Short mmCIF file of N, CA, C and O in Angstrom, two decimals:
data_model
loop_
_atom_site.label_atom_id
_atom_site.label_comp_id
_atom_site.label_asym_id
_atom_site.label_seq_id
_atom_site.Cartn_x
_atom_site.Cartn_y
_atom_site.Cartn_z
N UNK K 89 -23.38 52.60 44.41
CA UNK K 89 -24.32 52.66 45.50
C UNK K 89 -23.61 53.24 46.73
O UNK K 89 -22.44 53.06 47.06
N UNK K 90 -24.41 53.88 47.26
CA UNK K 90 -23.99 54.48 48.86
C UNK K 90 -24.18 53.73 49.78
O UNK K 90 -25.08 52.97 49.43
N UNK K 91 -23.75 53.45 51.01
CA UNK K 91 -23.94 52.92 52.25
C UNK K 91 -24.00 54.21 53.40
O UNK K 91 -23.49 55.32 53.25
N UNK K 92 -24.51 53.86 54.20
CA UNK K 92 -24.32 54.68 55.71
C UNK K 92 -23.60 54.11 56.27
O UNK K 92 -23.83 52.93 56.54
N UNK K 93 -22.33 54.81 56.71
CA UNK K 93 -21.75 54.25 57.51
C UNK K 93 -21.16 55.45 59.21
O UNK K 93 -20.99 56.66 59.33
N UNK K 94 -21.04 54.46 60.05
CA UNK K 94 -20.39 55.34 61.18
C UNK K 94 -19.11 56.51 60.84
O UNK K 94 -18.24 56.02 60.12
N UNK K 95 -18.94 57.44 61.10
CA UNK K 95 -17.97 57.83 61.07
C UNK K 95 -17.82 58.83 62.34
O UNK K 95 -17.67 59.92 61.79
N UNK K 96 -17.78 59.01 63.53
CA UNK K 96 -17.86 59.57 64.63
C UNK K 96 -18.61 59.50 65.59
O UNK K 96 -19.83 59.38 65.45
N UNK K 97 -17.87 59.57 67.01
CA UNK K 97 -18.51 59.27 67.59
C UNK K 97 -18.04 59.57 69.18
O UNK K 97 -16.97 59.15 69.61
N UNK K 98 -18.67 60.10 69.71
CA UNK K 98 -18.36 60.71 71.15
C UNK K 98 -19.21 59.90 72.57
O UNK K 98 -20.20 60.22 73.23
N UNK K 99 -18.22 58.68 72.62
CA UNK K 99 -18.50 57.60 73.70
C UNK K 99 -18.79 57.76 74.94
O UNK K 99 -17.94 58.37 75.59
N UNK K 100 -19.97 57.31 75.65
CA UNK K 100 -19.97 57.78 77.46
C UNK K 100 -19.62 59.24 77.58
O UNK K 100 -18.48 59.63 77.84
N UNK K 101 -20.51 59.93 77.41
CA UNK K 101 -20.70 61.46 77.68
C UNK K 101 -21.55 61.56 78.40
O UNK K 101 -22.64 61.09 78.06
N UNK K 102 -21.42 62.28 79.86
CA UNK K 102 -22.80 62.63 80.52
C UNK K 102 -23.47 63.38 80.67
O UNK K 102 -22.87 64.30 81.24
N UNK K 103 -24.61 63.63 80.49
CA UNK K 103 -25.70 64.77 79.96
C UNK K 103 -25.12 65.69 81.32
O UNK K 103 -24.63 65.33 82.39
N UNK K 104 -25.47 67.35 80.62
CA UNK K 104 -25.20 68.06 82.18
C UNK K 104 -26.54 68.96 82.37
O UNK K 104 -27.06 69.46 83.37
N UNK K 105 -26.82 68.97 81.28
CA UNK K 105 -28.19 69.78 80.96
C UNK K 105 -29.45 69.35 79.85
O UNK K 105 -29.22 68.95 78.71
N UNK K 106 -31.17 69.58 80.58
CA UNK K 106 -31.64 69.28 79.80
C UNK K 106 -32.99 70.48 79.47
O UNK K 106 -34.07 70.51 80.06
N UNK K 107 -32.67 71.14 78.68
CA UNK K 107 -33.39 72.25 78.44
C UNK K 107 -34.59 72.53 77.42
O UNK K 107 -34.67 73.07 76.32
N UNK K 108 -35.69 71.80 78.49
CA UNK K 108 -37.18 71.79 77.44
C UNK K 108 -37.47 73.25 76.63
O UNK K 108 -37.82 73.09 75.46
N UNK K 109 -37.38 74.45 77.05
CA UNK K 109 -38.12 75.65 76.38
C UNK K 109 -36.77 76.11 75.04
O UNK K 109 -36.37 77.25 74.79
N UNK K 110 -36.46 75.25 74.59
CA UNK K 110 -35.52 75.05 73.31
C UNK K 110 -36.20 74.90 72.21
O UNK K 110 -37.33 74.41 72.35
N UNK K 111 -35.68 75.32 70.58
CA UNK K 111 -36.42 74.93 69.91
C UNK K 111 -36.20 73.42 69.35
O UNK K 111 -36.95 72.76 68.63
N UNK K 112 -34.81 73.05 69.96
CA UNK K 112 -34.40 71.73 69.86
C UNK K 112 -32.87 71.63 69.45
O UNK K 112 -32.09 72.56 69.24
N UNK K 113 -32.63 70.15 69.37
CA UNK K 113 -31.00 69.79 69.28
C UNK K 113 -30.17 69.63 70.52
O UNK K 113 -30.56 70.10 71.59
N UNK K 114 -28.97 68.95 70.40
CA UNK K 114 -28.00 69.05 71.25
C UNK K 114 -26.80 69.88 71.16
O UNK K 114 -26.07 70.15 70.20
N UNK K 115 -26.77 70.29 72.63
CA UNK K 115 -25.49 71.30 72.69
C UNK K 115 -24.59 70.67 73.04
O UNK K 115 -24.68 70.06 74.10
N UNK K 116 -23.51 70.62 72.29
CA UNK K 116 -22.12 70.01 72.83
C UNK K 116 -21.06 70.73 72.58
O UNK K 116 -20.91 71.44 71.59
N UNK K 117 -20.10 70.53 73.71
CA UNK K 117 -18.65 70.81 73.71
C UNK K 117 -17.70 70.86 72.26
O UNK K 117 -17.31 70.04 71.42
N UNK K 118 -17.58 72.16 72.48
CA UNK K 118 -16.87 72.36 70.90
C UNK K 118 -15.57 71.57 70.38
O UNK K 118 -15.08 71.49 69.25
N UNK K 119 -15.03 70.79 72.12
CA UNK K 119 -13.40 70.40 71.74
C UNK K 119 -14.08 68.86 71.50
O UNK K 119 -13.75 68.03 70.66
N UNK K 120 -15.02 68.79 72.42
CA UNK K 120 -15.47 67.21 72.24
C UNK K 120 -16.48 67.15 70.29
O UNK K 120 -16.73 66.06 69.78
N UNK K 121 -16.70 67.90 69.88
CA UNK K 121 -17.44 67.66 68.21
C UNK K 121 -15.70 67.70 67.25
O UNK K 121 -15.45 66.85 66.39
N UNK K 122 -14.96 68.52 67.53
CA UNK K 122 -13.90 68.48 67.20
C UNK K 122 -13.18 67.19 67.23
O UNK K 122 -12.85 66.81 66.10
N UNK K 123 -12.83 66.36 68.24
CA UNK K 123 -12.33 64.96 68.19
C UNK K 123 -13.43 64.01 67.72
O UNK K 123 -13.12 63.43 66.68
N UNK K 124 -14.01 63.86 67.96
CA UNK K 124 -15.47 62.88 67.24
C UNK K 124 -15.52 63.31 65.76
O UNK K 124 -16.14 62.57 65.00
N UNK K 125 -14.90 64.47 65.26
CA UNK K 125 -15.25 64.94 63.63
C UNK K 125 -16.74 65.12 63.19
O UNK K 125 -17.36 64.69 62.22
N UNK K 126 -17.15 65.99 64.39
CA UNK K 126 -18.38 66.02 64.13
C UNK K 126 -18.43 67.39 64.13
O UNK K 126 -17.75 68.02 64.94
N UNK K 127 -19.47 68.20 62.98
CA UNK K 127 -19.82 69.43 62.65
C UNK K 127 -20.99 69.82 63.19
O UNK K 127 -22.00 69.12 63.17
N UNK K 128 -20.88 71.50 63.94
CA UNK K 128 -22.50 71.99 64.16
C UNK K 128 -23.44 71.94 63.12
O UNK K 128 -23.27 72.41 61.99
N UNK K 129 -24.59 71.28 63.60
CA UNK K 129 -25.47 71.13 62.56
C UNK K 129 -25.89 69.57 62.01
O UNK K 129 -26.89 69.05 61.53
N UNK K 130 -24.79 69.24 62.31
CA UNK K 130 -24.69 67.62 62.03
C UNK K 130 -25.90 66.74 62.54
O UNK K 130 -26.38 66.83 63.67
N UNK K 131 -26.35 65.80 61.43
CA UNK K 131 -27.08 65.24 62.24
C UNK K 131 -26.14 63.94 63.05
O UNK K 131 -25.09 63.37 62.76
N UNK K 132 -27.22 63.81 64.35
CA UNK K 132 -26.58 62.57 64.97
C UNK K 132 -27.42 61.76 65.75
O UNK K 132 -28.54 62.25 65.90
N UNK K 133 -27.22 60.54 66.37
CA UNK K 133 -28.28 59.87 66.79
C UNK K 133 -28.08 59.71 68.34
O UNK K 133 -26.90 59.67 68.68
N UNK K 134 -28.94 59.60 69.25
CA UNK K 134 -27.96 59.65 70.42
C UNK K 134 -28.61 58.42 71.44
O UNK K 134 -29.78 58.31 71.80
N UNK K 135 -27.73 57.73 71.69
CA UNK K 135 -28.34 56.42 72.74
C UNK K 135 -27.72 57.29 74.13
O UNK K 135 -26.80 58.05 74.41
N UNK K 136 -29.11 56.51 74.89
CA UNK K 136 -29.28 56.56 76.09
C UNK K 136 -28.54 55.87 77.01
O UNK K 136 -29.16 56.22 78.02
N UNK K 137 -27.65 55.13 77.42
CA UNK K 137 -27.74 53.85 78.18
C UNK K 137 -27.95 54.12 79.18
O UNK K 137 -27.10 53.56 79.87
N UNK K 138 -28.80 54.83 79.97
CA UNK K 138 -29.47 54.55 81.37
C UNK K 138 -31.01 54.52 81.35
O UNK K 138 -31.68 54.37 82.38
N UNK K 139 -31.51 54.66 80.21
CA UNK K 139 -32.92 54.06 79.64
C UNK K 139 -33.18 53.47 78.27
O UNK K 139 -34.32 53.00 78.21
N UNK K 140 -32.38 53.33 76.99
CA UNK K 140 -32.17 52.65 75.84
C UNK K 140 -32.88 53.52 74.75
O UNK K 140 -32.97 53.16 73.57
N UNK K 141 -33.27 54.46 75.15
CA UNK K 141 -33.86 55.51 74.23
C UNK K 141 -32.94 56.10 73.01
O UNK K 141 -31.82 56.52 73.28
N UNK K 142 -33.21 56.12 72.28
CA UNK K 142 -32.57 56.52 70.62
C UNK K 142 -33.08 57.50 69.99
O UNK K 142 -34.17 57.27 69.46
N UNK K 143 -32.66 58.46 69.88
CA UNK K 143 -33.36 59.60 69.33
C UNK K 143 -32.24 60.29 68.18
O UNK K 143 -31.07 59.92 68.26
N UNK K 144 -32.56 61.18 67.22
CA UNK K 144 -31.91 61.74 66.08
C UNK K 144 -32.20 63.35 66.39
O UNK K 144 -33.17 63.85 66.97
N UNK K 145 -31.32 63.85 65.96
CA UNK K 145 -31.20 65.77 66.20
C UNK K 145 -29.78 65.65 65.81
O UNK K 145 -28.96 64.77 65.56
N UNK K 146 -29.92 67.33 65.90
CA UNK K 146 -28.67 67.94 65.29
C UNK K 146 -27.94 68.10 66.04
O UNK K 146 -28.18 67.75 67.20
N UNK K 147 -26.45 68.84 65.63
CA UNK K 147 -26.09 69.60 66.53
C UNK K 147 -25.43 70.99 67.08
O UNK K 147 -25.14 71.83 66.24
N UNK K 148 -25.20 71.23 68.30
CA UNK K 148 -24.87 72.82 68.07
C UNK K 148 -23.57 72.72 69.14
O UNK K 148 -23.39 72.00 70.12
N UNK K 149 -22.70 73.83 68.45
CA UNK K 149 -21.10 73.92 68.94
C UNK K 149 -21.29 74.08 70.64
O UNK K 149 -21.00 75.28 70.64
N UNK K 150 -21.44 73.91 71.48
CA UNK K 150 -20.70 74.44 72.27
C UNK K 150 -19.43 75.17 73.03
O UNK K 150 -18.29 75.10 72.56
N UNK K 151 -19.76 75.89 74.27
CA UNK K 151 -18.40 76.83 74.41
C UNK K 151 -17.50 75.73 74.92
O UNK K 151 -17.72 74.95 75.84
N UNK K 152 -16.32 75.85 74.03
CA UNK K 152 -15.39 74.72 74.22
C UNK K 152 -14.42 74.73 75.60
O UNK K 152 -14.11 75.72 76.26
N UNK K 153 -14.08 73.50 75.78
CA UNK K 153 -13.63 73.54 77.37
C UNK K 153 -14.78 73.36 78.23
O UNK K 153 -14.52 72.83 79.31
N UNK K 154 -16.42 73.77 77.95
CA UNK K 154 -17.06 73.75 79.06
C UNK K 154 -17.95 72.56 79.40
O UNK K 154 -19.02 72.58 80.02
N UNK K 155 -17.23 71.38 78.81
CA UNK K 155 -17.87 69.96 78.95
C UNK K 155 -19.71 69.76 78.69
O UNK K 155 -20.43 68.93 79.24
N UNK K 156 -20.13 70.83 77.66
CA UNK K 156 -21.57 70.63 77.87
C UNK K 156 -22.37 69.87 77.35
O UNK K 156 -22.25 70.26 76.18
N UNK K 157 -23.51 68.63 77.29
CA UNK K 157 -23.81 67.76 76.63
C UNK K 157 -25.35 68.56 77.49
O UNK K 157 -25.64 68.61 78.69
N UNK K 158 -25.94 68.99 76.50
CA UNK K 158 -27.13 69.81 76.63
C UNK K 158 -28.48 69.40 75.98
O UNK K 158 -28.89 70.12 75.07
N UNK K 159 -29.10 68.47 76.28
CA UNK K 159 -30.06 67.82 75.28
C UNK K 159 -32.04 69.04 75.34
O UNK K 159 -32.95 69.01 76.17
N UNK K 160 -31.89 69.69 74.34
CA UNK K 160 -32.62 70.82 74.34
C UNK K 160 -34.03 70.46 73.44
O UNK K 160 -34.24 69.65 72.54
N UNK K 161 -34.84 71.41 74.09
CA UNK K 161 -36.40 70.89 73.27
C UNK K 161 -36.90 70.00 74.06
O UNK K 161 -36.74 69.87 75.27
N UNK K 162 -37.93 68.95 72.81
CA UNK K 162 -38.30 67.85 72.86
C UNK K 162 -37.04 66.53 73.46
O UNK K 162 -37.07 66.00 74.57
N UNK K 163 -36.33 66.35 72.70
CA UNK K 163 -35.12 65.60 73.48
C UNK K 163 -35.32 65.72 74.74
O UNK K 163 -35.64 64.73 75.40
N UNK K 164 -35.15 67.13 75.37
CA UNK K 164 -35.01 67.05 76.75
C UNK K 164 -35.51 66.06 77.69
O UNK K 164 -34.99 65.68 78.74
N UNK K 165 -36.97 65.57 76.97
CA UNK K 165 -37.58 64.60 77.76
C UNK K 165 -37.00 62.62 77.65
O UNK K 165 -37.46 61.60 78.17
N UNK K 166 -36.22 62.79 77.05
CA UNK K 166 -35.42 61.66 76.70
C UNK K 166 -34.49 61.42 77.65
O UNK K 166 -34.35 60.38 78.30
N UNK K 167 -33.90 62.35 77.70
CA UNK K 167 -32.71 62.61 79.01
C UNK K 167 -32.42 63.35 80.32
O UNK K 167 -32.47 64.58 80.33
N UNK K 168 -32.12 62.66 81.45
CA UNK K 168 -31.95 63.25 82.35
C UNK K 168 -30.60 63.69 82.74
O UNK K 168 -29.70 63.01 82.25
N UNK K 169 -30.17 64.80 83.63
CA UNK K 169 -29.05 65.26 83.82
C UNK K 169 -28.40 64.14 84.56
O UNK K 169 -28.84 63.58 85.56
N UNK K 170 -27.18 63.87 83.86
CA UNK K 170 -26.75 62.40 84.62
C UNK K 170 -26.31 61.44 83.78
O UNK K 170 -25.12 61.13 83.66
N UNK K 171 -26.95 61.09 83.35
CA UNK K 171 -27.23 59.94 82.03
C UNK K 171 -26.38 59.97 81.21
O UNK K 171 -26.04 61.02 80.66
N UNK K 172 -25.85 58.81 80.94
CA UNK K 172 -24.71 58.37 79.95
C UNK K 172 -25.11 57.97 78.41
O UNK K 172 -25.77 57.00 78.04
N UNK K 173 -24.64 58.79 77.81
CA UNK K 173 -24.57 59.04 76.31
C UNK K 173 -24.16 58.36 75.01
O UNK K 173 -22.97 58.56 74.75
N UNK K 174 -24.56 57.90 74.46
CA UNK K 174 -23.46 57.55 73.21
C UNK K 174 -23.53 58.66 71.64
O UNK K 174 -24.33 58.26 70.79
N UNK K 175 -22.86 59.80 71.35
CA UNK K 175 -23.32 60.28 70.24
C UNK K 175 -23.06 60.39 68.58
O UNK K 175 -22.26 61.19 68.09
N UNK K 176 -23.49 59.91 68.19
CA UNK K 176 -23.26 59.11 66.99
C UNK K 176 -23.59 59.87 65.33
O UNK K 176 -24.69 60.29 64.95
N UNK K 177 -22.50 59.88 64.68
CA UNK K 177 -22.62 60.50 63.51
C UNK K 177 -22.37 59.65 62.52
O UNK K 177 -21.45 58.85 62.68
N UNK K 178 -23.19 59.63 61.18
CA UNK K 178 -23.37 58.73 60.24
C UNK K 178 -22.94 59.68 58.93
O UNK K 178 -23.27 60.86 58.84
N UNK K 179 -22.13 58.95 57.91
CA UNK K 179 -22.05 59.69 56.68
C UNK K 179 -22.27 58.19 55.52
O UNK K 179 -22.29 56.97 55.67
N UNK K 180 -22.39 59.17 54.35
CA UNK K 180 -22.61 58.09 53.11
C UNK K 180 -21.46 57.97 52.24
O UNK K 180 -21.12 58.97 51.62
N UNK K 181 -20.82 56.88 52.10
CA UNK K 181 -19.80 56.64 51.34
C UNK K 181 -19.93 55.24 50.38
O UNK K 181 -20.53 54.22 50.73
N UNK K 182 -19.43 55.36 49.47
CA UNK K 182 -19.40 54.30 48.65
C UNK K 182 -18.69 53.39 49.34
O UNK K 182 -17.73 53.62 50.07
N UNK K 183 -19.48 51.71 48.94
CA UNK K 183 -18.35 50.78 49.70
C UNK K 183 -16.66 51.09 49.22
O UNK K 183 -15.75 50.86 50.01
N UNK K 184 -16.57 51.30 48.70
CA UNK K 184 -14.68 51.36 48.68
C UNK K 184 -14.49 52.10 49.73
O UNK K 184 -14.09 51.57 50.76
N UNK K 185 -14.74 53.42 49.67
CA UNK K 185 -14.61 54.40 50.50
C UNK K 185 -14.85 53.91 52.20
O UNK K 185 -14.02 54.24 53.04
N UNK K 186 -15.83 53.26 52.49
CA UNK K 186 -16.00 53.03 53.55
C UNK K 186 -15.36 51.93 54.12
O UNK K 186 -15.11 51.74 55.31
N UNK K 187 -15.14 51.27 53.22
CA UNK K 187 -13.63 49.90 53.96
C UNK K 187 -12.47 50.50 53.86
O UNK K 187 -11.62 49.71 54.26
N UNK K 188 -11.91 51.67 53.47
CA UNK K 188 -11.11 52.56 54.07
C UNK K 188 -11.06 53.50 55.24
O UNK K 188 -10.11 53.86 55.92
N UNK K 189 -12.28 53.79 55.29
CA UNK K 189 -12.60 55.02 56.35
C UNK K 189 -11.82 54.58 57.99
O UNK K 189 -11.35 53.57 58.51
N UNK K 190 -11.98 55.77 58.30
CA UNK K 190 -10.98 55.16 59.37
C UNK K 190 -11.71 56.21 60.56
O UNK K 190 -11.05 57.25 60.67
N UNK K 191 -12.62 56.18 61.24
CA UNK K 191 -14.11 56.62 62.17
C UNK K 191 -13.10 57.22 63.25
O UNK K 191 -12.11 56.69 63.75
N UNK K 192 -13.59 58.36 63.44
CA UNK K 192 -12.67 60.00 64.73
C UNK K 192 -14.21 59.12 66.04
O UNK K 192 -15.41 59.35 65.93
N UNK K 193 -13.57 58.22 67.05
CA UNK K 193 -14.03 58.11 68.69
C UNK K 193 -13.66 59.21 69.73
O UNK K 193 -12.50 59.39 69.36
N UNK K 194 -13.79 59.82 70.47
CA UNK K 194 -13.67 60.45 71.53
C UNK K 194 -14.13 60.05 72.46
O UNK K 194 -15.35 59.88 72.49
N UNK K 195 -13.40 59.76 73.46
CA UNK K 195 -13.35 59.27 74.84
C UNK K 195 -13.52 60.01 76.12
O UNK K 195 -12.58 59.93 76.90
N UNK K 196 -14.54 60.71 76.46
CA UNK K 196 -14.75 62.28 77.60
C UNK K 196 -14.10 61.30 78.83
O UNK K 196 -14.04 60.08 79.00
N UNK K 197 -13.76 62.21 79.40
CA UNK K 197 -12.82 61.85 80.70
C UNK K 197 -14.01 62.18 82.08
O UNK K 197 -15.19 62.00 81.81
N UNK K 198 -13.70 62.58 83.27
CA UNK K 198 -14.60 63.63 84.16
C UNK K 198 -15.10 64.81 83.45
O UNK K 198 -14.80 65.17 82.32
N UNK K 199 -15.76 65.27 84.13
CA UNK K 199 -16.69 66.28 83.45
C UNK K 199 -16.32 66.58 81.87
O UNK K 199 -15.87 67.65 81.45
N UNK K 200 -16.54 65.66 81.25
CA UNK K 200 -16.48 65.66 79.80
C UNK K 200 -15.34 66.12 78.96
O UNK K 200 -15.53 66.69 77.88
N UNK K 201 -14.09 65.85 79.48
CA UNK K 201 -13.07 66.37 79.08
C UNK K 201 -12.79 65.54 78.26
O UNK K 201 -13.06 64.33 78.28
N UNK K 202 -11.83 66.57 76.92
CA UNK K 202 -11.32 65.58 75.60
C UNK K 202 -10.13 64.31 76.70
O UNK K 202 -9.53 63.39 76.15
#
């Protein structure tokens, strides 16, 4: 049997952009998907904590170095520029596998630095 389990995750990130005429997804910082072990395309889930909102989308690389947490589309209306992030990536592993796993956190600094 499979489980879902966490495996990445890019902590307190603050939105810098929120771009409704998108066809959707989040844009993020290519160095910040890189430490989290998270791939463009990926799905991920993303909490709000300045309104508790939870939403699922993908994601897309951003130009790295340029701290961008870009919540595009529909999302957009979830988030405001400002707003603190949690972004969260899930994979399926067998329990063995997953009481081994050992989950890539990233910690953004000021303007979203690794």
């Amino acid at each position: 049997m499979l489980i879902q389990r966490f495996k990445g995750k890019i902590h307190r990130a603050t939105v810098t952009e929120a771009n409704l005429n998108y066809v959707g997804s989040i844009t993020i910082d290519g160095l910040l998907l890189d430490a989290a072990g998270i791939i463009e395309g990926e799905k991920v889930q993303i909490v709000n904590n300045n309104n508790g909102e939870r939403i699922e989308t993908y994601t897309i690389r951003g130009e790295e170095g340029s701290g961008i947490i870009c919540l595009n589309g529909a999302a957009a209306r979830r988030c405001q520029v400002g707003d603190v992030v949690i972004i969260i990536a899930y994979g399926y592993m067998t329990t063995e596998e997953a009481l081994a796993f050992e989950p890539r956190v990233a910690f953004p600094g000021e303007g979203n630095r690794v």
